[in-house]
Coordinates of N, CA, C and O in Angstrom, one line a residue:
M1 N -82.2 116.3 163.0 CA -81.3 116.2 164.1 C -82.0 116.4 165.5 O -81.6 115.7 166.4
P2 N -82.9 117.3 165.7 CA -83.5 117.5 167.0 C -84.1 116.2 167.5 O -84.1 115.9 168.7
R3 N -84.7 115.4 166.6 CA -85.3 114.1 167.1 C -84.3 113.2 167.7 O -84.6 112.6 168.7
Q4 N -83.1 113.1 167.2 CA -82.1 112.2 167.7 C -81.7 112.7 169.2 O -81.6 111.9 170.0
R5 N -81.6 114.0 169.3 CA -81.3 114.5 170.6 C -82.4 114.1 171.7 O -82.1 113.7 172.8
N6 N -83.6 114.3 171.2 CA -84.7 113.9 172.1 C -84.8 112.4 172.5 O -85.0 112.0 173.6
R7 N -84.5 111.6 171.5 CA -84.4 110.1 171.8 C -83.3 109.8 172.7 O -83.4 109.0 173.6
R8 N -82.1 110.4 172.5 CA -81.0 110.2 173.4 C -81.3 110.7 174.8 O -81.0 110.0 175.8
K9 N -81.9 111.8 174.9 CA -82.3 112.3 176.2 C -83.3 111.4 176.9 O -83.2 111.1 178.1
A10 N -84.3 110.9 176.1 CA -85.3 109.9 176.7 C -84.6 108.7 177.2 O -84.9 108.1 178.2
R11 N -83.6 108.2 176.5 CA -82.9 107.0 176.9 C -82.1 107.2 178.2 O -82.1 106.4 179.1
R12 N -81.6 108.4 178.3 CA -80.8 108.7 179.6 C -81.7 108.8 180.8 O -81.3 108.5 181.9
T13 N -82.9 109.3 180.6 CA -83.8 109.5 181.7 C -84.6 108.3 182.1 O -85.3 108.3 183.0
Q14 N -84.7 107.3 181.2 CA -85.4 106.1 181.4 C -84.9 105.3 182.6 O -83.7 105.2 182.7
K15 N -85.8 104.8 183.4 CA -85.4 104.1 184.6 C -85.3 102.6 184.2 O -86.1 102.1 183.3
P16 N -84.5 101.8 184.9 CA -84.4 100.4 184.6 C -85.8 99.7 184.9 O -86.5 100.1 185.8
Y17 N -86.1 98.7 184.2 CA -87.2 97.9 184.4 C -87.1 97.1 185.7 O -88.1 97.0 186.5
T18 N -85.9 96.6 185.9 CA -85.7 95.9 187.2 C -84.2 95.8 187.4 O -83.4 96.1 186.5
M19 N -83.8 95.4 188.6 CA -82.3 95.2 188.9 C -82.2 93.7 189.3 O -83.1 93.1 189.9
A20 N -81.0 93.2 189.2 CA -80.7 91.9 189.6 C -79.3 91.9 190.2 O -78.5 92.7 189.8
G21 N -78.9 90.9 191.0 CA -77.6 90.8 191.5 C -77.2 89.4 192.0 O -78.1 88.6 192.2
A22 N -75.9 89.2 192.1 CA -75.3 88.0 192.6 C -74.0 88.4 193.2 O -73.1 88.8 192.5
G23 N -73.9 88.2 194.5 CA -72.6 88.6 195.1 C -72.4 90.1 194.9 O -73.3 90.9 195.0
P24 N -71.2 90.6 194.5 CA -70.9 92.0 194.2 C -71.4 92.4 192.9 O -71.2 93.6 192.5
L25 N -71.9 91.5 192.0 CA -72.3 91.9 190.7 C -73.7 92.3 190.6 O -74.6 91.7 191.3
V26 N -74.0 93.4 189.9 CA -75.3 93.9 189.7 C -75.6 94.1 188.3 O -74.7 94.4 187.5
S27 N -76.9 94.1 187.9 CA -77.3 94.3 186.6 C -78.6 95.1 186.5 O -79.5 94.8 187.3
S28 N -78.6 96.1 185.7 CA -79.8 96.9 185.4 C -80.4 96.3 184.1 O -79.7 96.1 183.1
I29 N -81.7 96.1 184.1 CA -82.4 95.6 182.9 C -83.4 96.7 182.5 O -84.2 97.1 183.2
W30 N -83.2 97.0 181.2 CA -84.1 98.0 180.6 C -85.1 97.3 179.6 O -84.7 96.4 178.9
K31 N -86.3 97.7 179.6 CA -87.3 97.2 178.7 C -88.0 98.4 178.0 O -88.4 99.4 178.7
S32 N -88.0 98.4 176.7 CA -88.6 99.5 176.0 C -89.4 99.0 174.9 O -89.3 97.8 174.5
G33 N -90.3 99.8 174.4 CA -91.2 99.4 173.3 C -92.6 99.4 173.8 O -93.0 100.0 174.8
D34 N -93.4 98.6 173.0 CA -94.8 98.5 173.4 C -95.4 97.2 172.7 O -94.7 96.6 172.0
A35 N -96.6 96.8 173.1 CA -97.2 95.6 172.6 C -97.3 95.6 171.0 O -97.2 94.6 170.4
D36 N -97.5 96.8 170.4 CA -97.7 96.8 169.0 C -96.4 96.7 168.2 O -96.3 96.0 167.3
S37 N -95.4 97.4 168.7 CA -94.1 97.4 167.9 C -93.2 96.4 168.4 O -92.2 96.1 167.8
G38 N -93.4 95.8 169.6 CA -92.5 94.8 170.2 C -91.7 95.4 171.3 O -91.6 96.6 171.4
W39 N -91.1 94.5 172.0 CA -90.3 94.9 173.2 C -88.9 94.7 172.9 O -88.5 93.7 172.3
T40 N -88.0 95.5 173.5 CA -86.6 95.4 173.4 C -86.0 95.4 174.8 O -86.4 96.2 175.7
Y41 N -85.2 94.4 175.1 CA -84.5 94.3 176.4 C -83.0 94.6 176.3 O -82.4 94.2 175.3
R42 N -82.4 95.3 177.2 CA -81.0 95.5 177.3 C -80.6 95.4 178.8 O -81.4 95.7 179.6
F43 N -79.4 95.0 179.0 CA -78.9 94.9 180.4 C -77.4 95.2 180.4 O -76.7 95.1 179.4
N44 N -77.0 95.6 181.6 CA -75.5 95.8 181.8 C -75.1 95.0 183.0 O -76.0 94.5 183.8
I45 N -73.8 94.8 183.2 CA -73.3 94.1 184.4 C -72.2 95.0 185.0 O -71.3 95.4 184.2
Y46 N -72.2 95.2 186.3 CA -71.1 96.0 187.0 C -70.8 95.2 188.3 O -71.6 94.4 188.8
R47 N -69.6 95.5 188.7 CA -69.2 95.1 190.0 C -69.3 96.2 191.0 O -68.8 97.3 190.8
M48 N -70.1 96.1 192.0 CA -70.4 97.1 193.0 C -69.4 97.0 194.2 O -69.3 95.9 194.7
L49 N -68.8 98.1 194.5 CA -67.9 98.1 195.7 C -68.8 98.3 196.9 O -69.6 99.2 197.0
P50 N -68.6 97.3 197.8 CA -69.6 97.3 199.0 C -69.5 98.6 199.9 O -70.5 99.0 200.4
R51 N -68.4 99.1 200.1 CA -68.3 100.2 201.1 C -68.8 101.5 200.5 O -69.4 102.3 201.2
S52 N -68.5 101.8 199.2 CA -68.9 103.0 198.6 C -70.1 103.0 197.7 O -70.7 104.0 197.5
G53 N -70.4 101.8 197.2 CA -71.5 101.7 196.3 C -71.1 102.1 194.9 O -71.9 102.0 193.9
H54 N -69.9 102.5 194.7 CA -69.3 102.8 193.4 C -69.3 101.5 192.5 O -69.2 100.4 193.1
V55 N -69.4 101.7 191.2 CA -69.4 100.5 190.3 C -68.2 100.5 189.4 O -67.6 101.6 189.1
A56 N -67.8 99.4 189.0 CA -66.7 99.2 188.0 C -67.0 98.1 187.1 O -67.8 97.2 187.3
Q57 N -66.3 98.2 185.9 CA -66.5 97.1 184.9 C -65.3 96.2 184.9 O -65.2 95.4 184.0
L58 N -64.4 96.3 185.9 CA -63.4 95.3 186.0 C -63.7 94.3 187.0 O -64.3 94.6 188.1
F59 N -63.5 93.0 186.7 CA -63.9 91.9 187.5 C -62.7 91.2 188.0 O -61.6 91.3 187.5
K60 N -62.9 90.4 189.1 CA -61.9 89.6 189.7 C -62.2 88.1 189.3 O -63.3 87.7 189.0
P61 N -61.1 87.3 189.5 CA -61.4 85.8 189.1 C -62.5 85.2 189.9 O -63.3 84.4 189.4
E62 N -62.7 85.6 191.2 CA -63.8 85.0 192.0 C -65.1 85.5 191.5 O -66.2 84.9 191.9
D63 N -65.2 86.5 190.7 CA -66.4 87.0 190.2 C -67.0 86.0 189.1 O -68.2 86.2 188.8
V64 N -66.2 85.1 188.6 CA -66.7 84.2 187.6 C -67.9 83.4 188.1 O -68.9 83.2 187.4
L65 N -67.8 82.9 189.3 CA -68.9 82.2 190.0 C -70.1 83.1 190.2 O -71.3 82.6 189.9
H66 N -69.9 84.3 190.6 CA -71.0 85.3 190.7 C -71.6 85.6 189.4 O -72.9 85.7 189.2
L67 N -70.8 85.6 188.3 CA -71.3 85.9 187.0 C -72.2 84.8 186.5 O -73.3 85.0 185.9
A68 N -71.8 83.5 186.8 CA -72.6 82.4 186.4 C -74.0 82.5 187.1 O -75.0 82.2 186.5
K69 N -74.0 82.8 188.4 CA -75.2 82.9 189.2 C -76.1 84.1 188.6 O -77.3 84.0 188.5
L70 N -75.4 85.2 188.3 CA -76.2 86.3 187.7 C -76.8 86.0 186.4 O -77.9 86.4 186.1
C71 N -76.1 85.2 185.6 CA -76.7 84.8 184.3 C -78.0 84.0 184.5 O -78.9 84.1 183.8
R72 N -77.9 83.1 185.6 CA -79.1 82.3 185.9 C -80.2 83.2 186.3 O -81.4 83.0 185.9
V73 N -79.9 84.2 187.1 CA -81.0 85.1 187.6 C -81.5 85.9 186.4 O -82.8 86.1 186.3
L74 N -80.7 86.4 185.6 CA -81.1 87.2 184.4 C -82.0 86.4 183.5 O -83.1 86.8 183.0
A75 N -81.6 85.1 183.3 CA -82.4 84.2 182.4 C -83.8 84.0 183.0 O -84.8 84.1 182.3
A76 N -83.8 83.8 184.3 CA -85.1 83.6 185.0 C -86.0 84.8 184.9 O -87.2 84.7 184.6
I77 N -85.5 86.0 185.1 CA -86.2 87.2 185.0 C -86.8 87.5 183.6 O -88.0 87.8 183.4
L78 N -85.9 87.3 182.6 CA -86.4 87.5 181.3 C -87.4 86.5 180.8 O -88.3 86.8 180.1
A79 N -87.2 85.3 181.2 CA -88.1 84.2 180.8 C -89.5 84.4 181.4 O -90.5 84.1 180.8
D80 N -89.5 85.0 182.6 CA -90.7 85.1 183.4 C -91.6 86.3 182.9 O -92.7 86.4 183.2
D81 N -90.9 87.2 182.1 CA -91.6 88.5 181.8 C -92.8 88.2 180.8 O -93.8 88.8 180.9
G82 N -92.6 87.4 179.8 CA -93.7 87.1 178.9 C -93.7 87.9 177.7 O -94.6 87.6 176.8
C83 N -92.9 88.8 177.5 CA -92.9 89.7 176.3 C -91.9 89.2 175.2 O -91.8 89.8 174.2
L84 N -91.1 88.2 175.5 CA -90.2 87.7 174.6 C -90.9 86.6 173.8 O -91.9 86.0 174.2
P85 N -90.3 86.2 172.6 CA -90.9 85.1 171.8 C -90.8 83.8 172.7 O -89.9 83.6 173.5
Q86 N -91.8 83.0 172.5 CA -92.0 81.8 173.3 C -90.7 80.9 173.2 O -90.3 80.3 174.3
T87 N -90.1 80.7 172.1 CA -89.0 79.9 171.9 C -87.8 80.4 172.8 O -87.1 79.6 173.5
L88 N -87.5 81.7 172.8 CA -86.5 82.3 173.6 C -86.8 82.2 175.1 O -86.0 81.8 175.9
R89 N -88.0 82.4 175.4 CA -88.5 82.3 176.8 C -88.2 80.8 177.3 O -87.7 80.6 178.4
A90 N -88.6 79.9 176.5 CA -88.4 78.5 176.9 C -86.9 78.1 177.0 O -86.5 77.5 178.0
D91 N -86.1 78.6 176.1 CA -84.6 78.4 176.2 C -84.0 79.0 177.5 O -83.2 78.5 178.2
L92 N -84.5 80.3 177.8 CA -83.9 81.0 179.0 C -84.4 80.3 180.3 O -83.6 80.1 181.2
A93 N -85.7 79.9 180.3 CA -86.2 79.2 181.5 C -85.5 77.8 181.6 O -85.1 77.5 182.8
G94 N -85.3 77.1 180.6 CA -84.5 75.9 180.6 C -83.1 76.1 181.2 O -82.6 75.3 182.0
F95 N -82.4 77.1 180.7 CA -81.1 77.4 181.1 C -81.1 77.7 182.7 O -80.3 77.2 183.4
A96 N -82.1 78.5 183.1 CA -82.1 78.9 184.5 C -82.4 77.7 185.4 O -81.7 77.5 186.4
V97 N -83.3 76.8 185.0 CA -83.6 75.6 185.8 C -82.4 74.7 185.8 O -82.0 74.2 186.9
K98 N -81.8 74.4 184.6 CA -80.7 73.5 184.6 C -79.5 74.1 185.4 O -78.9 73.3 186.2
S99 N -79.2 75.4 185.3 CA -78.1 75.9 186.0 C -78.4 75.9 187.5 O -77.5 75.6 188.3
D100 N -79.6 76.2 187.9 CA -80.0 76.1 189.3 C -79.8 74.7 189.9 O -79.3 74.5 191.0
R101 N -80.3 73.7 189.1 CA -80.2 72.3 189.5 C -78.7 71.9 189.7 O -78.3 71.3 190.7
E102 N -77.8 72.3 188.7 CA -76.4 72.0 188.8 C -75.8 72.7 189.9 O -74.9 72.1 190.6
Q103 N -76.1 73.9 190.2 CA -75.6 74.6 191.4 C -75.9 73.9 192.7 O -75.1 73.7 193.5
R104 N -77.2 73.5 192.8 CA -77.6 72.8 194.0 C -76.8 71.5 194.2 O -76.5 71.1 195.3
E105 N -76.6 70.8 193.1 CA -75.8 69.5 193.2 C -74.4 69.8 193.6 O -73.8 68.9 194.3
D106 N -73.8 70.9 193.2 CA -72.5 71.2 193.6 C -72.3 71.6 195.1 O -71.3 71.5 195.6
D107 N -73.4 72.1 195.7 CA -73.4 72.5 197.1 C -73.3 71.4 198.1 O -73.4 70.4 198.0

């Protein structure tokens, strides 16, 4: 049992690998592991209130467009890291490029 508590404590004190955002939406990305055992990525998404900096997990209809942009940014960050399997990196990079191209065409 003590080992589980230590692992939980380590997870709570671990800092995000990087942060990403689009409009009022923000995401923290965590990367854990090592080259021998492999890497694990996790991320969350929150809506940040501009005046207070508080975050919420409730979104507004206009956040859907920000969510699409944030997905593009997350895909690009993860594809660029190099620790994911090549197939997944290629899929994420392709998604990011395609989404970016479509967004520019809509503007």
